[in-house]
Short mmCIF file of N, CA and C in Angstrom, two decimals:
data_model
loop_
_atom_site.label_atom_id
_atom_site.label_comp_id
_atom_site.label_asym_id
_atom_site.label_seq_id
_atom_site.Cartn_x
_atom_site.Cartn_y
_atom_site.Cartn_z
N MET J 1 -50.89 25.72 42.67
CA MET J 1 -50.70 24.79 41.46
C MET J 1 -51.20 23.47 42.05
N ALA J 2 -52.06 22.70 41.23
CA ALA J 2 -52.46 21.42 41.70
C ALA J 2 -51.51 20.45 41.48
N ALA J 3 -51.62 19.37 42.27
CA ALA J 3 -50.70 18.18 42.28
C ALA J 3 -50.94 17.46 40.91
N TYR J 4 -49.92 16.94 40.41
CA TYR J 4 -49.92 16.18 39.31
C TYR J 4 -50.26 14.69 39.72
N THR J 5 -51.56 14.40 39.64
CA THR J 5 -52.22 12.92 40.22
C THR J 5 -51.71 11.78 39.25
N LEU J 6 -51.76 10.71 39.92
CA LEU J 6 -51.46 9.43 39.16
C LEU J 6 -52.40 9.26 37.97
N ALA J 7 -53.65 9.63 38.21
CA ALA J 7 -54.73 9.56 37.09
C ALA J 7 -54.28 10.36 35.95
N ALA J 8 -53.81 11.55 36.25
CA ALA J 8 -53.48 12.59 35.21
C ALA J 8 -52.16 11.97 34.49
N PHE J 9 -51.21 11.36 35.33
CA PHE J 9 -50.05 10.84 34.68
C PHE J 9 -50.34 9.81 33.74
N GLN J 10 -51.24 8.85 34.25
CA GLN J 10 -51.66 7.64 33.30
C GLN J 10 -52.35 8.15 32.04
N ALA J 11 -53.03 9.15 32.15
CA ALA J 11 -53.73 9.80 31.03
C ALA J 11 -52.79 10.38 29.94
N ASP J 12 -51.61 10.95 30.38
CA ASP J 12 -50.73 11.53 29.60
C ASP J 12 -49.81 10.53 28.97
N TYR J 13 -49.54 9.47 29.73
CA TYR J 13 -48.65 8.39 29.24
C TYR J 13 -49.34 7.00 29.45
N PRO J 14 -50.36 6.47 28.47
CA PRO J 14 -50.92 5.52 28.71
C PRO J 14 -50.28 4.20 28.11
N ASP J 15 -49.32 4.46 27.19
CA ASP J 15 -48.66 3.35 26.68
C ASP J 15 -47.15 3.64 26.24
N ASP J 16 -46.55 2.72 25.77
CA ASP J 16 -45.11 2.85 25.31
C ASP J 16 -44.99 3.95 24.23
N ALA J 17 -45.95 3.79 23.23
CA ALA J 17 -45.94 4.82 22.07
C ALA J 17 -45.95 6.33 22.62
N ALA J 18 -46.84 6.63 23.70
CA ALA J 18 -46.88 7.91 24.07
C ALA J 18 -45.61 8.37 24.86
N CYS J 19 -45.01 7.41 25.49
CA CYS J 19 -43.83 7.67 26.35
C CYS J 19 -42.63 7.95 25.21
N LEU J 20 -42.59 7.17 24.21
CA LEU J 20 -41.51 7.37 23.04
C LEU J 20 -41.83 8.71 22.47
N ALA J 21 -43.17 9.12 22.17
CA ALA J 21 -43.37 10.39 21.58
C ALA J 21 -42.83 11.51 22.40
N ALA J 22 -43.11 11.41 23.85
CA ALA J 22 -42.65 12.27 24.73
C ALA J 22 -41.08 12.47 24.81
N ILE J 23 -40.40 11.41 24.61
CA ILE J 23 -39.12 11.34 24.57
C ILE J 23 -38.60 12.15 23.28
N MET J 24 -39.16 11.93 22.07
CA MET J 24 -38.86 12.34 20.91
C MET J 24 -39.11 13.93 20.88
N ASP J 25 -40.18 14.38 21.48
CA ASP J 25 -40.61 15.81 21.78
C ASP J 25 -39.58 16.54 22.63
N ILE J 26 -39.13 15.86 23.60
CA ILE J 26 -38.08 16.56 24.45
C ILE J 26 -36.69 16.54 23.73
N GLN J 27 -36.29 15.51 23.09
CA GLN J 27 -35.00 15.39 22.70
C GLN J 27 -34.77 16.21 21.25
N ARG J 28 -35.84 16.11 20.38
CA ARG J 28 -35.71 16.58 18.95
C ARG J 28 -36.69 17.75 18.73
N GLY J 29 -37.45 17.93 19.74
CA GLY J 29 -38.40 19.04 19.53
C GLY J 29 -39.75 18.68 18.71
N GLY J 30 -40.04 17.47 18.64
CA GLY J 30 -41.26 16.99 17.87
C GLY J 30 -40.85 16.06 16.88
N ARG J 31 -41.91 15.77 16.04
CA ARG J 31 -41.63 14.78 14.85
C ARG J 31 -41.53 15.45 13.50
N ASP J 32 -41.75 16.71 13.45
CA ASP J 32 -41.47 17.43 12.09
C ASP J 32 -40.09 18.15 12.18
N LEU J 33 -39.17 17.44 11.61
CA LEU J 33 -37.75 17.95 11.63
C LEU J 33 -36.92 17.69 10.49
N TYR J 34 -35.92 18.28 10.32
CA TYR J 34 -35.01 18.03 9.15
C TYR J 34 -34.25 16.64 9.25
N CYS J 35 -34.46 15.82 8.41
CA CYS J 35 -33.88 14.40 8.44
C CYS J 35 -32.29 14.64 8.16
N PRO J 36 -31.60 13.91 8.95
CA PRO J 36 -30.07 14.03 8.75
C PRO J 36 -29.65 13.38 7.49
N ALA J 37 -30.35 12.54 6.93
CA ALA J 37 -29.94 11.65 5.85
C ALA J 37 -30.50 12.46 4.52
N CYS J 38 -31.61 12.75 4.29
CA CYS J 38 -32.07 13.41 3.08
C CYS J 38 -32.15 14.94 3.15
N MET J 39 -31.97 15.53 4.38
CA MET J 39 -31.85 16.90 4.49
C MET J 39 -33.26 17.68 4.06
N VAL J 40 -34.31 16.99 4.31
CA VAL J 40 -35.70 17.52 3.86
C VAL J 40 -36.51 17.56 5.32
N LYS J 41 -37.23 18.72 5.40
CA LYS J 41 -38.19 18.72 6.59
C LYS J 41 -39.14 17.77 6.45
N ALA J 42 -39.20 16.68 7.27
CA ALA J 42 -40.26 15.69 6.99
C ALA J 42 -40.74 15.23 8.31
N LYS J 43 -41.92 14.57 8.28
CA LYS J 43 -42.49 13.94 9.42
C LYS J 43 -41.83 12.42 9.62
N PHE J 44 -41.66 12.21 11.04
CA PHE J 44 -41.13 10.99 11.28
C PHE J 44 -42.18 10.14 12.07
N HIS J 45 -42.49 9.01 11.62
CA HIS J 45 -43.44 8.06 12.05
C HIS J 45 -42.84 6.92 12.84
N PRO J 46 -43.62 6.63 14.00
CA PRO J 46 -43.16 5.35 14.77
C PRO J 46 -42.88 4.12 13.96
N MET J 47 -41.95 3.45 14.40
CA MET J 47 -41.65 2.23 13.79
C MET J 47 -42.41 1.09 14.54
N THR J 48 -42.67 0.02 13.82
CA THR J 48 -43.33 -1.18 14.69
C THR J 48 -42.12 -2.06 15.24
N ARG J 49 -42.38 -2.54 16.43
CA ARG J 49 -41.50 -3.52 17.04
C ARG J 49 -40.12 -2.86 17.31
N ARG J 50 -39.89 -1.44 17.23
CA ARG J 50 -38.60 -0.89 17.55
C ARG J 50 -38.89 0.51 18.32
N ARG J 51 -38.03 0.77 19.13
CA ARG J 51 -38.08 2.19 19.80
C ARG J 51 -37.50 3.20 19.09
N GLY J 52 -38.19 3.56 17.78
CA GLY J 52 -37.65 4.52 16.92
C GLY J 52 -38.64 5.07 16.01
N PHE J 53 -38.20 6.01 15.26
CA PHE J 53 -39.14 6.67 14.14
C PHE J 53 -38.37 6.71 12.91
N ALA J 54 -39.23 6.60 11.86
CA ALA J 54 -38.56 6.72 10.51
C ALA J 54 -39.12 7.84 9.66
N CYS J 55 -38.09 8.37 8.90
CA CYS J 55 -38.52 9.55 8.05
C CYS J 55 -39.60 9.10 7.01
N GLN J 56 -40.45 10.01 6.70
CA GLN J 56 -41.48 9.52 5.65
C GLN J 56 -40.88 9.75 4.27
N GLU J 57 -39.78 10.58 4.10
CA GLU J 57 -39.31 10.67 2.76
C GLU J 57 -38.33 9.68 2.38
N CYS J 58 -37.27 9.41 3.23
CA CYS J 58 -36.35 8.42 2.80
C CYS J 58 -36.36 7.12 3.74
N GLY J 59 -37.04 7.09 4.91
CA GLY J 59 -37.06 5.90 5.75
C GLY J 59 -35.91 5.98 6.67
N HIS J 60 -35.06 7.10 6.88
CA HIS J 60 -33.93 6.96 7.80
C HIS J 60 -34.54 6.71 9.11
N HIS J 61 -33.90 6.16 9.93
CA HIS J 61 -34.35 5.77 11.32
C HIS J 61 -33.63 6.68 12.41
N ILE J 62 -34.57 7.05 13.35
CA ILE J 62 -34.02 7.80 14.43
C ILE J 62 -34.39 7.10 15.72
N PHE J 63 -33.46 6.97 16.73
CA PHE J 63 -33.77 6.21 17.79
C PHE J 63 -33.65 7.19 19.10
N PRO J 64 -34.73 7.72 19.54
CA PRO J 64 -34.54 8.67 20.67
C PRO J 64 -34.13 8.22 22.02
N CYS J 65 -34.17 6.84 22.19
CA CYS J 65 -33.64 6.22 23.48
C CYS J 65 -32.35 6.12 23.60
N VAL J 66 -31.50 6.16 22.42
CA VAL J 66 -30.12 6.06 22.48
C VAL J 66 -29.38 7.32 23.33
N GLY J 67 -28.54 6.80 24.14
CA GLY J 67 -28.05 7.82 25.07
C GLY J 67 -28.73 8.17 26.30
N ALA J 68 -29.84 7.54 26.51
CA ALA J 68 -30.75 7.73 27.63
C ALA J 68 -30.68 6.47 28.48
N VAL J 69 -31.17 6.59 29.78
CA VAL J 69 -31.21 5.38 30.49
C VAL J 69 -31.99 4.19 29.96
N PHE J 70 -32.94 4.45 29.14
CA PHE J 70 -33.84 3.60 28.46
C PHE J 70 -33.08 2.65 27.30
N GLU J 71 -32.02 3.17 26.95
CA GLU J 71 -31.19 2.68 25.67
C GLU J 71 -31.22 1.09 25.58
N LYS J 72 -30.63 0.47 26.54
CA LYS J 72 -30.48 -0.98 26.46
C LYS J 72 -31.32 -1.82 27.45
N SER J 73 -32.43 -1.09 27.87
CA SER J 73 -33.50 -1.65 28.71
C SER J 73 -34.56 -2.33 28.14
N SER J 74 -34.83 -3.61 28.59
CA SER J 74 -35.95 -4.28 28.01
C SER J 74 -37.33 -3.93 28.90
N THR J 75 -37.11 -3.14 29.86
CA THR J 75 -38.31 -2.79 30.66
C THR J 75 -39.05 -1.74 29.75
N ALA J 76 -40.47 -2.01 29.91
CA ALA J 76 -41.30 -1.08 29.17
C ALA J 76 -41.03 0.37 29.59
N LEU J 77 -41.21 1.33 28.60
CA LEU J 77 -41.14 2.83 28.74
C LEU J 77 -42.09 3.26 29.87
N THR J 78 -43.27 2.77 29.87
CA THR J 78 -44.33 3.14 30.73
C THR J 78 -43.94 2.84 32.33
N LYS J 79 -43.25 1.80 32.45
CA LYS J 79 -42.64 1.53 33.75
C LYS J 79 -41.49 2.51 34.23
N TRP J 80 -40.74 2.84 33.27
CA TRP J 80 -39.61 3.81 33.53
C TRP J 80 -40.22 5.09 33.77
N PHE J 81 -41.37 5.50 33.20
CA PHE J 81 -41.84 6.84 33.34
C PHE J 81 -42.53 6.75 34.66
N LEU J 82 -43.20 5.64 34.91
CA LEU J 82 -43.92 5.62 36.36
C LEU J 82 -42.86 5.67 37.39
N ALA J 83 -41.78 5.08 37.28
CA ALA J 83 -40.72 5.13 38.33
C ALA J 83 -40.02 6.61 38.45
N ILE J 84 -40.11 7.23 37.34
CA ILE J 84 -39.72 8.75 37.35
C ILE J 84 -40.75 9.41 38.15
N HIS J 85 -42.02 9.22 37.94
CA HIS J 85 -43.15 9.99 38.46
C HIS J 85 -43.13 9.63 40.06
N LEU J 86 -42.82 8.44 40.44
CA LEU J 86 -42.85 8.09 41.86
C LEU J 86 -41.60 8.62 42.52
N MET J 87 -40.53 8.60 41.87
CA MET J 87 -39.35 9.20 42.55
C MET J 87 -39.36 10.95 42.65
N THR J 88 -40.04 11.37 41.62
CA THR J 88 -39.98 12.83 41.76
C THR J 88 -41.23 13.43 42.59
N GLY J 89 -42.24 12.59 42.84
CA GLY J 89 -43.40 13.04 43.28
C GLY J 89 -43.46 13.15 44.92
N THR J 90 -42.41 12.66 45.62
CA THR J 90 -42.20 12.61 47.10
C THR J 90 -40.99 13.24 47.44
N ARG J 91 -40.91 13.75 48.67
CA ARG J 91 -39.90 14.48 49.10
C ARG J 91 -38.87 13.43 49.56
N ARG J 92 -39.17 12.39 50.17
CA ARG J 92 -38.26 11.44 50.67
C ARG J 92 -37.87 10.34 49.85
N GLY J 93 -38.38 10.44 48.65
CA GLY J 93 -38.13 9.39 47.44
C GLY J 93 -38.69 8.11 47.76
N VAL J 94 -38.36 7.07 47.11
CA VAL J 94 -39.03 5.64 47.19
C VAL J 94 -37.76 4.63 47.12
N THR J 95 -38.08 3.73 47.89
CA THR J 95 -37.10 2.54 47.88
C THR J 95 -37.30 1.66 46.76
N ALA J 96 -36.24 0.80 46.51
CA ALA J 96 -36.23 -0.03 45.41
C ALA J 96 -37.43 -1.15 45.68
N LYS J 97 -37.71 -1.50 46.86
CA LYS J 97 -38.71 -2.35 47.23
C LYS J 97 -40.02 -1.82 46.92
N GLU J 98 -40.20 -0.49 47.11
CA GLU J 98 -41.51 0.21 46.74
C GLU J 98 -41.63 0.21 45.22
N ILE J 99 -40.79 0.61 44.53
CA ILE J 99 -40.70 0.38 42.98
C ILE J 99 -41.22 -1.00 42.57
N GLN J 100 -40.59 -1.93 43.26
CA GLN J 100 -40.72 -3.30 42.70
C GLN J 100 -42.27 -3.63 43.00
N ARG J 101 -42.86 -3.20 44.15
CA ARG J 101 -44.28 -3.54 44.47
C ARG J 101 -45.18 -2.70 43.49
N ARG J 102 -44.83 -1.49 43.24
CA ARG J 102 -45.85 -0.60 42.57
C ARG J 102 -45.83 -0.92 41.03
N LEU J 103 -44.65 -1.39 40.44
CA LEU J 103 -44.36 -1.41 39.00
C LEU J 103 -44.50 -2.89 38.70
N GLY J 104 -44.49 -3.94 39.70
CA GLY J 104 -44.55 -5.24 39.27
C GLY J 104 -43.33 -5.80 38.64
N VAL J 105 -42.13 -5.31 39.06
CA VAL J 105 -40.90 -5.74 38.35
C VAL J 105 -40.14 -6.55 39.41
N THR J 106 -39.04 -7.08 38.97
CA THR J 106 -38.14 -7.91 40.00
C THR J 106 -37.49 -6.81 40.74
N TYR J 107 -36.92 -7.36 41.95
CA TYR J 107 -36.15 -6.31 42.78
C TYR J 107 -34.82 -5.83 42.03
N LYS J 108 -34.15 -6.76 41.28
CA LYS J 108 -33.06 -6.31 40.55
C LYS J 108 -33.44 -5.20 39.53
N THR J 109 -34.48 -5.43 38.82
CA THR J 109 -34.93 -4.38 37.86
C THR J 109 -35.24 -3.05 38.66
N ALA J 110 -35.98 -3.21 39.76
CA ALA J 110 -36.24 -2.01 40.40
C ALA J 110 -34.91 -1.29 41.04
N TRP J 111 -34.03 -2.04 41.45
CA TRP J 111 -32.76 -1.40 42.10
C TRP J 111 -31.95 -0.71 40.95
N ARG J 112 -31.95 -1.41 39.76
CA ARG J 112 -31.29 -0.69 38.71
C ARG J 112 -31.95 0.59 38.36
N MET J 113 -33.27 0.49 38.08
CA MET J 113 -34.05 1.68 37.77
C MET J 113 -33.83 2.93 38.65
N ARG J 114 -33.92 2.61 39.97
CA ARG J 114 -33.76 3.56 40.98
C ARG J 114 -32.30 4.17 40.90
N HIS J 115 -31.25 3.21 40.86
CA HIS J 115 -29.94 3.57 40.75
C HIS J 115 -29.60 4.52 39.54
N GLU J 116 -30.14 4.04 38.47
CA GLU J 116 -29.93 4.88 37.30
C GLU J 116 -30.59 6.38 37.27
N LEU J 117 -31.83 6.39 37.85
CA LEU J 117 -32.59 7.59 38.06
C LEU J 117 -31.92 8.48 38.98
N ARG J 118 -31.39 7.97 40.06
CA ARG J 118 -30.65 8.67 41.12
C ARG J 118 -29.37 9.31 40.53
N LYS J 119 -28.64 8.52 39.68
CA LYS J 119 -27.51 9.20 39.07
C LYS J 119 -27.82 10.35 38.32
N LEU J 120 -29.08 10.20 37.54
CA LEU J 120 -29.54 11.24 36.58
C LEU J 120 -29.72 12.54 37.53
N MET J 121 -30.51 12.29 38.43
CA MET J 121 -30.92 13.40 39.41
C MET J 121 -29.67 14.10 39.97
N ALA J 122 -28.67 13.35 40.37
CA ALA J 122 -27.62 13.81 40.93
C ALA J 122 -26.70 14.73 39.93
N SER J 123 -26.79 14.31 38.77
CA SER J 123 -25.91 15.03 37.75
C SER J 123 -26.64 16.15 37.02
N ALA J 124 -27.90 16.21 37.28
CA ALA J 124 -28.67 17.48 36.72
C ALA J 124 -28.39 18.62 37.42
N ASP J 125 -28.84 19.74 36.78
CA ASP J 125 -28.84 21.11 37.60
C ASP J 125 -30.01 21.22 38.39
N TYR J 126 -29.78 21.25 39.70
CA TYR J 126 -30.85 21.31 40.77
C TYR J 126 -30.45 22.34 41.72
N ARG J 127 -31.30 22.89 42.38
CA ARG J 127 -31.09 23.91 43.43
C ARG J 127 -30.53 23.51 44.75
N GLY J 128 -30.87 22.28 45.09
CA GLY J 128 -30.23 21.80 46.29
C GLY J 128 -30.06 20.35 46.23
N ALA J 129 -29.32 19.94 47.43
CA ALA J 129 -28.92 18.66 47.43
C ALA J 129 -29.98 17.64 47.51
N ILE J 130 -29.80 16.34 47.03
CA ILE J 130 -30.88 15.30 47.21
C ILE J 130 -30.61 14.82 48.58
N VAL J 131 -31.76 14.99 49.42
CA VAL J 131 -31.68 14.59 50.85
C VAL J 131 -32.01 13.21 51.08
N GLY J 132 -31.30 12.44 51.97
CA GLY J 132 -31.80 11.16 52.35
C GLY J 132 -31.51 10.10 51.33
N GLN J 133 -31.03 9.00 51.89
CA GLN J 133 -30.70 7.91 50.89
C GLN J 133 -31.86 6.92 50.79
N SER J 134 -32.54 6.78 51.77
CA SER J 134 -33.78 5.91 51.80
C SER J 134 -33.44 4.50 51.37
N ASP J 135 -32.35 3.97 51.58
CA ASP J 135 -32.02 2.61 51.20
C ASP J 135 -32.38 1.71 52.45
N GLY J 136 -33.49 1.68 52.80
CA GLY J 136 -33.96 1.00 53.92
C GLY J 136 -34.25 -0.53 53.67
N GLU J 137 -33.75 -1.05 52.54
CA GLU J 137 -34.15 -2.43 52.08
C GLU J 137 -33.45 -3.41 52.82
#
């Protein structure tokens, strides 16, 4: 199996809209679904200036980031996705300092992103332990 390169990753997730669509696909199974408000199978379209989708029939809003690590974050979804890619693409993981350099965010933001993602990785079903802390900052 070929490695998932950074170029392929950037082609799959070029902007926040693509990342939000991926979250919606994972969480809700796509954008054609039954609206919880009008109970009609309808398309949900992206909203402008908000991380959400609106029903084409009644305008009901769905926010796929609610309940996820992205919920109250002002950091762009592309940066979150890139941090996920960096953390899952190596055996040893990455430090918060490396995330800071690669993403162009503050150390505080990089530390929080890494901390939240490690909590998710630890709580997920996995086959082995997460090895090494790599807190060499």
